[in-house]
mmCIF file of C-alpha atoms and ligand atoms in Angstrom:
data_model
loop_
_atom_site.group_PDB
_atom_site.id
_atom_site.type_symbol
_atom_site.label_atom_id
_atom_site.label_comp_id
_atom_site.label_asym_id
_atom_site.label_seq_id
_atom_site.Cartn_x
_atom_site.Cartn_y
_atom_site.Cartn_z
ATOM 1 C CA MET T 1 11.761 -16.014 -1.539
ATOM 2 C CA THR T 2 12.057 -14.685 -5.106
ATOM 3 C CA GLU T 3 14.850 -12.465 -6.350
ATOM 4 C CA SER T 4 12.436 -9.509 -6.676
ATOM 5 C CA THR T 5 11.242 -9.957 -3.041
ATOM 6 C CA LEU T 6 14.875 -9.846 -2.004
ATOM 7 C CA ASP T 7 15.302 -6.611 -3.991
ATOM 8 C CA LEU T 8 12.282 -5.064 -2.264
ATOM 9 C CA ASP T 9 13.504 -6.153 1.165
ATOM 10 C CA ALA T 10 16.872 -4.585 0.427
ATOM 11 C CA ALA T 11 15.204 -1.372 -0.743
ATOM 12 C CA VAL T 12 13.085 -1.182 2.433
ATOM 13 C CA SER T 13 16.136 -1.751 4.632
ATOM 14 C CA ALA T 14 18.190 0.836 2.752
ATOM 15 C CA ALA T 15 15.379 3.399 3.102
ATOM 16 C CA ALA T 16 15.000 2.712 6.827
ATOM 17 C CA GLU T 17 18.767 3.020 7.327
ATOM 18 C CA ARG T 18 18.852 6.340 5.474
ATOM 19 C CA LEU T 19 16.102 7.772 7.662
ATOM 20 C CA HIS T 20 17.555 6.293 10.854
ATOM 21 C CA THR T 21 20.935 7.867 10.119
ATOM 22 C CA ALA T 22 19.265 11.241 9.536
ATOM 23 C CA LEU T 23 17.368 10.899 12.820
ATOM 24 C CA THR T 24 20.353 9.904 14.917
ATOM 25 C CA THR T 25 22.889 12.296 13.382
ATOM 26 C CA ASN T 26 20.430 15.209 13.106
ATOM 27 C CA GLN T 27 21.418 15.626 9.463
ATOM 28 C CA PRO T 28 18.597 15.632 6.887
ATOM 29 C CA CYS T 29 18.826 13.043 4.128
ATOM 30 C CA SER T 30 17.653 12.797 0.539
ATOM 31 C CA PRO T 31 14.139 11.414 -0.117
ATOM 32 C CA ILE T 32 13.733 7.632 -0.011
ATOM 33 C CA ARG T 33 11.358 7.471 -3.010
ATOM 34 C CA ASP T 34 14.302 6.547 -5.257
ATOM 35 C CA LEU T 35 14.379 3.260 -3.314
ATOM 36 C CA ILE T 36 10.686 2.358 -2.913
ATOM 37 C CA GLY T 37 8.787 4.565 -5.369
ATOM 38 C CA GLU T 38 6.470 7.486 -4.644
ATOM 39 C CA ARG T 39 3.194 5.754 -3.891
ATOM 40 C CA ASP T 40 3.765 2.197 -2.728
ATOM 41 C CA ILE T 41 2.019 2.485 0.626
ATOM 42 C CA GLU T 42 2.774 -1.075 1.713
ATOM 43 C CA LEU T 43 6.503 -0.610 1.196
ATOM 44 C CA ALA T 44 6.399 2.823 2.852
ATOM 45 C CA TYR T 45 4.812 1.362 6.017
ATOM 46 C CA ALA T 46 7.367 -1.458 5.939
ATOM 47 C CA VAL T 47 10.106 1.194 6.017
ATOM 48 C CA GLN T 48 8.337 3.023 8.864
ATOM 49 C CA GLN T 49 8.162 -0.227 10.832
ATOM 50 C CA GLN T 50 11.904 -0.844 10.418
ATOM 51 C CA LEU T 51 12.729 2.760 11.284
ATOM 52 C CA ASN T 52 10.606 2.578 14.431
ATOM 53 C CA ALA T 53 12.111 -0.805 15.351
ATOM 54 C CA HIS T 54 15.446 1.020 15.795
ATOM 55 C CA ARG T 55 13.811 3.359 18.325
ATOM 56 C CA LEU T 56 12.195 0.478 20.186
ATOM 57 C CA ALA T 57 15.511 -1.369 20.270
ATOM 58 C CA ALA T 58 17.091 1.757 21.777
ATOM 59 C CA GLY T 59 14.532 1.642 24.615
ATOM 60 C CA ALA T 60 11.753 3.984 23.446
ATOM 61 C CA ARG T 61 8.190 3.059 24.432
ATOM 62 C CA VAL T 62 5.092 3.474 22.245
ATOM 63 C CA VAL T 63 2.616 5.900 23.859
ATOM 64 C CA GLY T 64 0.238 6.547 20.977
ATOM 65 C CA ARG T 65 -0.265 7.376 17.314
ATOM 66 C CA LYS T 66 -0.579 10.371 15.065
ATOM 67 C CA ILE T 67 -2.718 10.831 11.999
ATOM 68 C CA GLY T 68 -1.212 13.088 9.354
ATOM 69 C CA ALA T 69 -2.475 14.901 6.293
ATOM 70 C CA THR T 70 -6.148 14.726 7.275
ATOM 71 C CA SER T 71 -6.920 18.323 6.305
ATOM 72 C CA GLN T 72 -7.073 19.874 2.867
ATOM 73 C CA ALA T 73 -4.818 22.684 4.098
ATOM 74 C CA VAL T 74 -1.961 20.336 5.016
ATOM 75 C CA GLN T 75 -2.552 18.052 2.028
ATOM 76 C CA GLN T 76 -2.102 21.079 -0.236
ATOM 77 C CA GLN T 77 1.032 22.154 1.617
ATOM 78 C CA LEU T 78 2.563 18.686 1.261
ATOM 79 C CA GLY T 79 1.238 17.829 -2.193
ATOM 80 C CA VAL T 80 -0.477 14.640 -0.966
ATOM 81 C CA ASP T 81 -4.113 13.544 -1.043
ATOM 82 C CA THR T 82 -4.418 10.778 1.557
ATOM 83 C CA PRO T 83 -4.001 10.623 5.332
ATOM 84 C CA ASP T 84 -1.286 8.545 6.928
ATOM 85 C CA LEU T 85 -0.305 7.402 10.393
ATOM 86 C CA GLY T 86 2.776 7.349 12.574
ATOM 87 C CA VAL T 87 3.828 6.191 16.019
ATOM 88 C CA LEU T 88 4.274 8.407 19.102
ATOM 89 C CA PHE T 89 7.093 7.421 21.475
ATOM 90 C CA ASP T 90 7.556 8.436 25.108
ATOM 91 C CA ASP T 91 10.588 10.580 24.239
ATOM 92 C CA MET T 92 8.484 12.767 21.891
ATOM 93 C CA VAL T 93 6.315 14.268 24.648
ATOM 94 C CA HIS T 94 7.292 17.779 25.619
ATOM 95 C CA GLU T 95 6.166 19.696 28.707
ATOM 96 C CA ALA T 96 4.770 23.136 27.833
ATOM 97 C CA ALA T 97 6.685 24.931 30.585
ATOM 98 C CA ALA T 98 10.178 24.272 29.195
ATOM 99 C CA PRO T 99 11.447 25.679 25.885
ATOM 100 C CA VAL T 100 11.614 23.123 23.094
ATOM 101 C CA ASP T 101 15.260 22.482 22.275
ATOM 102 C CA ILE T 102 15.274 23.388 18.604
ATOM 103 C CA SER T 103 18.664 21.769 18.102
ATOM 104 C CA SER T 104 17.037 18.379 18.724
ATOM 105 C CA LEU T 105 14.819 18.900 15.668
ATOM 106 C CA LEU T 106 15.771 19.194 12.021
ATOM 107 C CA GLN T 107 13.142 21.419 10.350
ATOM 108 C CA PRO T 108 10.202 21.771 12.739
ATOM 109 C CA LYS T 109 6.711 22.855 11.744
ATOM 110 C CA VAL T 110 3.857 23.329 14.192
ATOM 111 C CA GLU T 111 0.179 22.432 14.023
ATOM 112 C CA GLY T 112 -2.854 22.912 16.268
ATOM 113 C CA GLU T 113 -4.975 19.847 16.790
ATOM 114 C CA ILE T 114 -7.173 17.853 19.147
ATOM 115 C CA ALA T 115 -5.554 14.981 21.039
ATOM 116 C CA PHE T 116 -7.607 12.129 22.441
ATOM 117 C CA VAL T 117 -6.593 9.760 25.201
ATOM 118 C CA LEU T 118 -8.162 6.326 24.917
ATOM 119 C CA GLY T 119 -9.858 4.626 27.844
ATOM 120 C CA ALA T 120 -10.409 1.338 25.989
ATOM 121 C CA ASP T 121 -8.746 -0.685 23.236
ATOM 122 C CA LEU T 122 -9.942 -0.277 19.653
ATOM 123 C CA ALA T 123 -8.984 -3.721 18.504
ATOM 124 C CA GLU T 124 -12.146 -5.756 18.018
ATOM 125 C CA GLY T 125 -15.470 -5.405 16.235
ATOM 126 C CA GLU T 126 -16.523 -3.128 13.403
ATOM 127 C CA LEU T 127 -14.925 -0.015 14.904
ATOM 128 C CA GLU T 128 -18.004 2.025 14.096
ATOM 129 C CA LEU T 129 -18.106 5.663 15.185
ATOM 130 C CA ASP T 130 -20.082 5.007 18.384
ATOM 131 C CA GLN T 131 -17.496 2.409 19.465
ATOM 132 C CA VAL T 132 -14.698 4.890 18.723
ATOM 133 C CA ALA T 133 -16.434 7.669 20.680
ATOM 134 C CA ALA T 134 -17.085 5.331 23.626
ATOM 135 C CA ALA T 135 -13.397 4.369 23.737
ATOM 136 C CA ILE T 136 -12.270 7.985 24.189
ATOM 137 C CA ASP T 137 -11.477 8.874 27.768
ATOM 138 C CA TYR T 138 -10.908 12.601 27.190
ATOM 139 C CA ALA T 139 -9.800 15.252 24.699
ATOM 140 C CA VAL T 140 -7.134 17.954 25.157
ATOM 141 C CA ALA T 141 -5.693 20.680 22.937
ATOM 142 C CA ALA T 142 -2.330 19.802 21.410
ATOM 143 C CA ILE T 143 0.535 21.332 19.507
ATOM 144 C CA GLU T 144 2.143 18.840 17.188
ATOM 145 C CA ILE T 145 5.718 19.633 16.217
ATOM 146 C CA CYS T 146 6.160 17.875 12.911
ATOM 147 C CA ASP T 147 9.654 17.281 11.609
ATOM 148 C CA SER T 148 11.031 15.794 8.443
ATOM 149 C CA ARG T 149 14.219 13.830 8.220
ATOM 150 C CA ILE T 150 14.141 14.611 4.500
ATOM 151 C CA ALA T 151 16.019 17.727 3.443
ATOM 152 C CA GLY T 152 13.840 20.720 2.617
ATOM 153 C CA TRP T 153 10.634 18.740 3.325
ATOM 154 C CA ASP T 154 10.988 17.465 -0.252
ATOM 155 C CA ILE T 155 8.499 14.660 0.347
ATOM 156 C CA SER T 156 6.221 12.429 -1.670
ATOM 157 C CA PHE T 157 3.512 10.411 0.105
ATOM 158 C CA ALA T 158 5.891 7.449 0.453
ATOM 159 C CA ASP T 159 8.608 9.667 1.938
ATOM 160 C CA THR T 160 6.395 11.008 4.728
ATOM 161 C CA VAL T 161 4.821 7.618 5.519
ATOM 162 C CA ALA T 162 8.245 5.982 5.707
ATOM 163 C CA ASP T 163 9.508 8.813 7.902
ATOM 164 C CA ASN T 164 6.994 7.957 10.650
ATOM 165 C CA ALA T 165 4.451 10.379 9.153
ATOM 166 C CA SER T 166 6.897 13.261 9.734
ATOM 167 C CA ALA T 167 6.371 13.004 13.503
ATOM 168 C CA GLY T 168 8.678 15.034 15.706
ATOM 169 C CA SER T 169 7.373 15.966 19.121
ATOM 170 C CA TYR T 170 4.146 17.115 20.751
ATOM 171 C CA VAL T 171 2.780 19.063 23.683
ATOM 172 C CA LEU T 172 -0.576 18.453 25.376
ATOM 173 C CA GLY T 173 -2.815 21.027 27.065
ATOM 174 C CA THR T 174 -4.051 20.511 30.587
ATOM 175 C CA GLU T 175 -7.785 21.150 30.190
ATOM 176 C CA ARG T 176 -9.469 17.773 29.753
ATOM 177 C CA ARG T 177 -12.966 17.384 28.311
ATOM 178 C CA THR T 178 -14.999 14.256 27.761
ATOM 179 C CA LEU T 179 -17.437 13.780 24.910
ATOM 180 C CA ALA T 180 -20.082 13.167 27.583
ATOM 181 C CA ASP T 181 -19.371 16.736 28.826
ATOM 182 C CA GLY T 182 -20.827 17.961 25.550
ATOM 183 C CA PHE T 183 -17.502 18.591 23.776
ATOM 184 C CA VAL T 184 -18.161 18.208 20.037
ATOM 185 C CA PRO T 185 -14.773 17.823 18.297
ATOM 186 C CA LYS T 186 -15.957 18.648 14.764
ATOM 187 C CA ASP T 187 -17.377 22.024 15.848
ATOM 188 C CA ALA T 188 -14.370 23.174 17.888
ATOM 189 C CA ALA T 189 -12.619 26.231 16.423
ATOM 190 C CA MET T 190 -8.801 26.299 16.525
ATOM 191 C CA THR T 191 -6.477 29.286 16.288
ATOM 192 C CA MET T 192 -2.696 29.034 16.260
ATOM 193 C CA THR T 193 -0.331 31.978 16.326
ATOM 194 C CA VAL T 194 3.396 31.795 15.813
ATOM 195 C CA THR T 195 5.241 34.663 17.495
ATOM 196 C CA GLY T 196 2.041 36.675 17.716
ATOM 197 C CA GLN T 197 1.277 36.558 13.999
ATOM 198 C CA ASP T 198 1.197 33.960 11.229
ATOM 199 C CA ASP T 199 -2.261 32.690 12.106
ATOM 200 C CA SER T 200 -3.425 29.199 11.293
ATOM 201 C CA VAL T 201 -7.141 28.740 11.837
ATOM 202 C CA GLY T 202 -9.687 25.998 11.301
ATOM 203 C CA THR T 203 -12.298 23.858 12.986
ATOM 204 C CA GLY T 204 -12.499 20.204 13.944
ATOM 205 C CA ALA T 205 -14.327 19.551 10.693
ATOM 206 C CA ALA T 206 -11.049 20.202 8.829
ATOM 207 C CA SER T 207 -9.771 16.773 9.903
ATOM 208 C CA LEU T 208 -11.589 14.313 7.608
ATOM 209 C CA GLY T 209 -14.864 16.094 8.352
ATOM 210 C CA ASP T 210 -14.702 15.154 12.047
ATOM 211 C CA PRO T 211 -11.711 14.238 14.271
ATOM 212 C CA LEU T 212 -13.717 11.219 15.452
ATOM 213 C CA VAL T 213 -13.820 9.992 11.840
ATOM 214 C CA ALA T 214 -10.043 10.520 11.740
ATOM 215 C CA VAL T 215 -9.656 8.365 14.865
ATOM 216 C CA GLN T 216 -11.928 5.735 13.311
ATOM 217 C CA TRP T 217 -9.777 5.756 10.164
ATOM 218 C CA LEU T 218 -6.670 5.382 12.321
ATOM 219 C CA ALA T 219 -8.193 2.590 14.429
ATOM 220 C CA ARG T 220 -9.091 0.550 11.345
ATOM 221 C CA GLN T 221 -5.712 1.116 9.684
ATOM 222 C CA ALA T 222 -3.820 0.282 12.874
ATOM 223 C CA ARG T 223 -5.820 -2.930 13.302
ATOM 224 C CA ASP T 224 -5.264 -3.870 9.646
ATOM 225 C CA LEU T 225 -1.529 -3.250 10.080
ATOM 226 C CA GLY T 226 -1.601 -5.691 13.016
ATOM 227 C CA ASP T 227 -1.011 -3.164 15.786
ATOM 228 C CA PRO T 228 -4.379 -1.933 17.103
ATOM 229 C CA LEU T 229 -4.935 1.111 19.289
ATOM 230 C CA ARG T 230 -4.803 0.425 23.015
ATOM 231 C CA ALA T 231 -6.283 1.973 26.164
ATOM 232 C CA GLY T 232 -4.070 4.744 27.532
ATOM 233 C CA GLN T 233 -2.664 5.733 24.144
ATOM 234 C CA VAL T 234 -2.585 9.359 22.997
ATOM 235 C CA ILE T 235 -3.985 10.041 19.533
ATOM 236 C CA LEU T 236 -3.050 13.201 17.639
ATOM 237 C CA SER T 237 -6.046 13.487 15.363
ATOM 238 C CA GLY T 238 -4.700 15.753 12.606
ATOM 239 C CA ALA T 239 -4.022 19.437 12.073
ATOM 240 C CA LEU T 240 -7.057 21.734 11.936
ATOM 241 C CA GLY T 241 -5.264 24.433 9.943
ATOM 242 C CA PRO T 242 -2.094 24.802 7.902
ATOM 243 C CA MET T 243 1.241 23.885 9.479
ATOM 244 C CA ARG T 244 3.681 26.719 10.122
ATOM 245 C CA PRO T 245 7.483 26.658 10.364
ATOM 246 C CA ALA T 246 8.985 27.144 13.822
ATOM 247 C CA ALA T 247 12.163 29.209 13.810
ATOM 248 C CA PRO T 248 14.590 29.492 16.752
ATOM 249 C CA GLY T 249 12.962 31.596 19.475
ATOM 250 C CA ALA T 250 9.438 31.105 18.068
ATOM 251 C CA ALA T 251 6.511 31.374 20.505
ATOM 252 C CA VAL T 252 3.518 29.243 19.554
ATOM 253 C CA GLU T 253 0.062 29.466 21.067
ATOM 254 C CA VAL T 254 -2.890 27.231 20.213
ATOM 255 C CA THR T 255 -6.443 27.817 21.409
ATOM 256 C CA ILE T 256 -9.221 25.313 20.819
ATOM 257 C CA ASP T 257 -12.782 26.161 21.826
ATOM 258 C CA GLY T 258 -13.761 24.083 24.827
ATOM 259 C CA LEU T 259 -10.200 22.866 25.416
ATOM 260 C CA GLY T 260 -8.464 26.121 26.330
ATOM 261 C CA SER T 261 -5.011 27.300 25.261
ATOM 262 C CA LEU T 262 -1.476 26.053 25.420
ATOM 263 C CA ALA T 263 1.756 27.806 24.551
ATOM 264 C CA ILE T 264 5.317 26.772 23.916
ATOM 265 C CA THR T 265 8.525 28.517 22.975
ATOM 266 C CA PHE T 266 11.434 27.195 20.977
ATOM 267 C CA SER T 267 14.968 27.773 22.205
ATOM 268 C CA THR T 268 17.044 30.427 20.478
ATOM 269 C CA LYS T 269 20.247 29.477 18.632
ATOM 270 C CA GLU T 270 22.232 30.754 21.624
ATOM 271 C CA GLN T 271 20.311 28.512 24.059
ATOM 272 C CA SER T 272 20.777 25.393 21.920
HETATM 273 C C1 LIG C 301 3.277 16.048 7.850
HETATM 274 C C2 LIG C 301 2.457 15.924 8.874
HETATM 275 C C3 LIG C 301 1.072 16.269 8.854
HETATM 276 C C4 LIG C 301 0.316 16.221 9.979
HETATM 277 O O1 LIG C 301 0.803 15.854 11.142
HETATM 278 C C5 LIG C 301 -1.111 16.617 10.028
HETATM 279 O O2 LIG C 301 -1.662 16.956 8.989
HETATM 280 O O3 LIG C 301 -1.675 16.621 11.119
#
């Protein structure tokens, strides 16, 4: 191993430790781009892997993946121009009926998107669109609660990739549709309101032109990173409109044509 490889390894470990400390102490940290640069994707995923290894070591179980920054709206908000991916763990799932404990999050932002549950692995073959579509068991509406461990969401592309694609928590709707039912993800219109106002609207086409293309992108990336998508996993396929901040007491409702509505509330400061 060369001296410069050692330096890079040390930088990756230091970045992962910074983010892990922020996650476990609930105290935002400074960006990690001073350690690994702003655009080195390989190093950023290496940090993400180390960060997530801490969660796995603490007993968390992988239940799926998220794709981030697939829409122009979110790319503009974040100042990035490429999608990324993160890992969903079992302790990120939230049931819609209970208020989301806002004190467990640092700086939450909500998004309306389509979630897919896989009925087959996406590990082998060309991973063409028809293979991706055939692997989908069903689709449901979802609210993704993004969170950043980095203070003030002051992120470069490397910062958000390293920080598990700014994943926080998520809530799934209960109305399941299959593609065979005639549900066409790219045509589905989404509306999200936060406390009855602050609309975020879009259609499936906002996510890389088609959420199925987003899942294909994810499947190929995940396979290339050595950890392919597996049957049973939940895939958050990218926001269909701009993300919105969630303040204490916020009530969020997402409606997606064909998939129905789901609503969540965030706890107030007093409840936390
Ligand atoms: C920072 C996170 C972005 C997403 O999750 C998204 O665009 O869906």
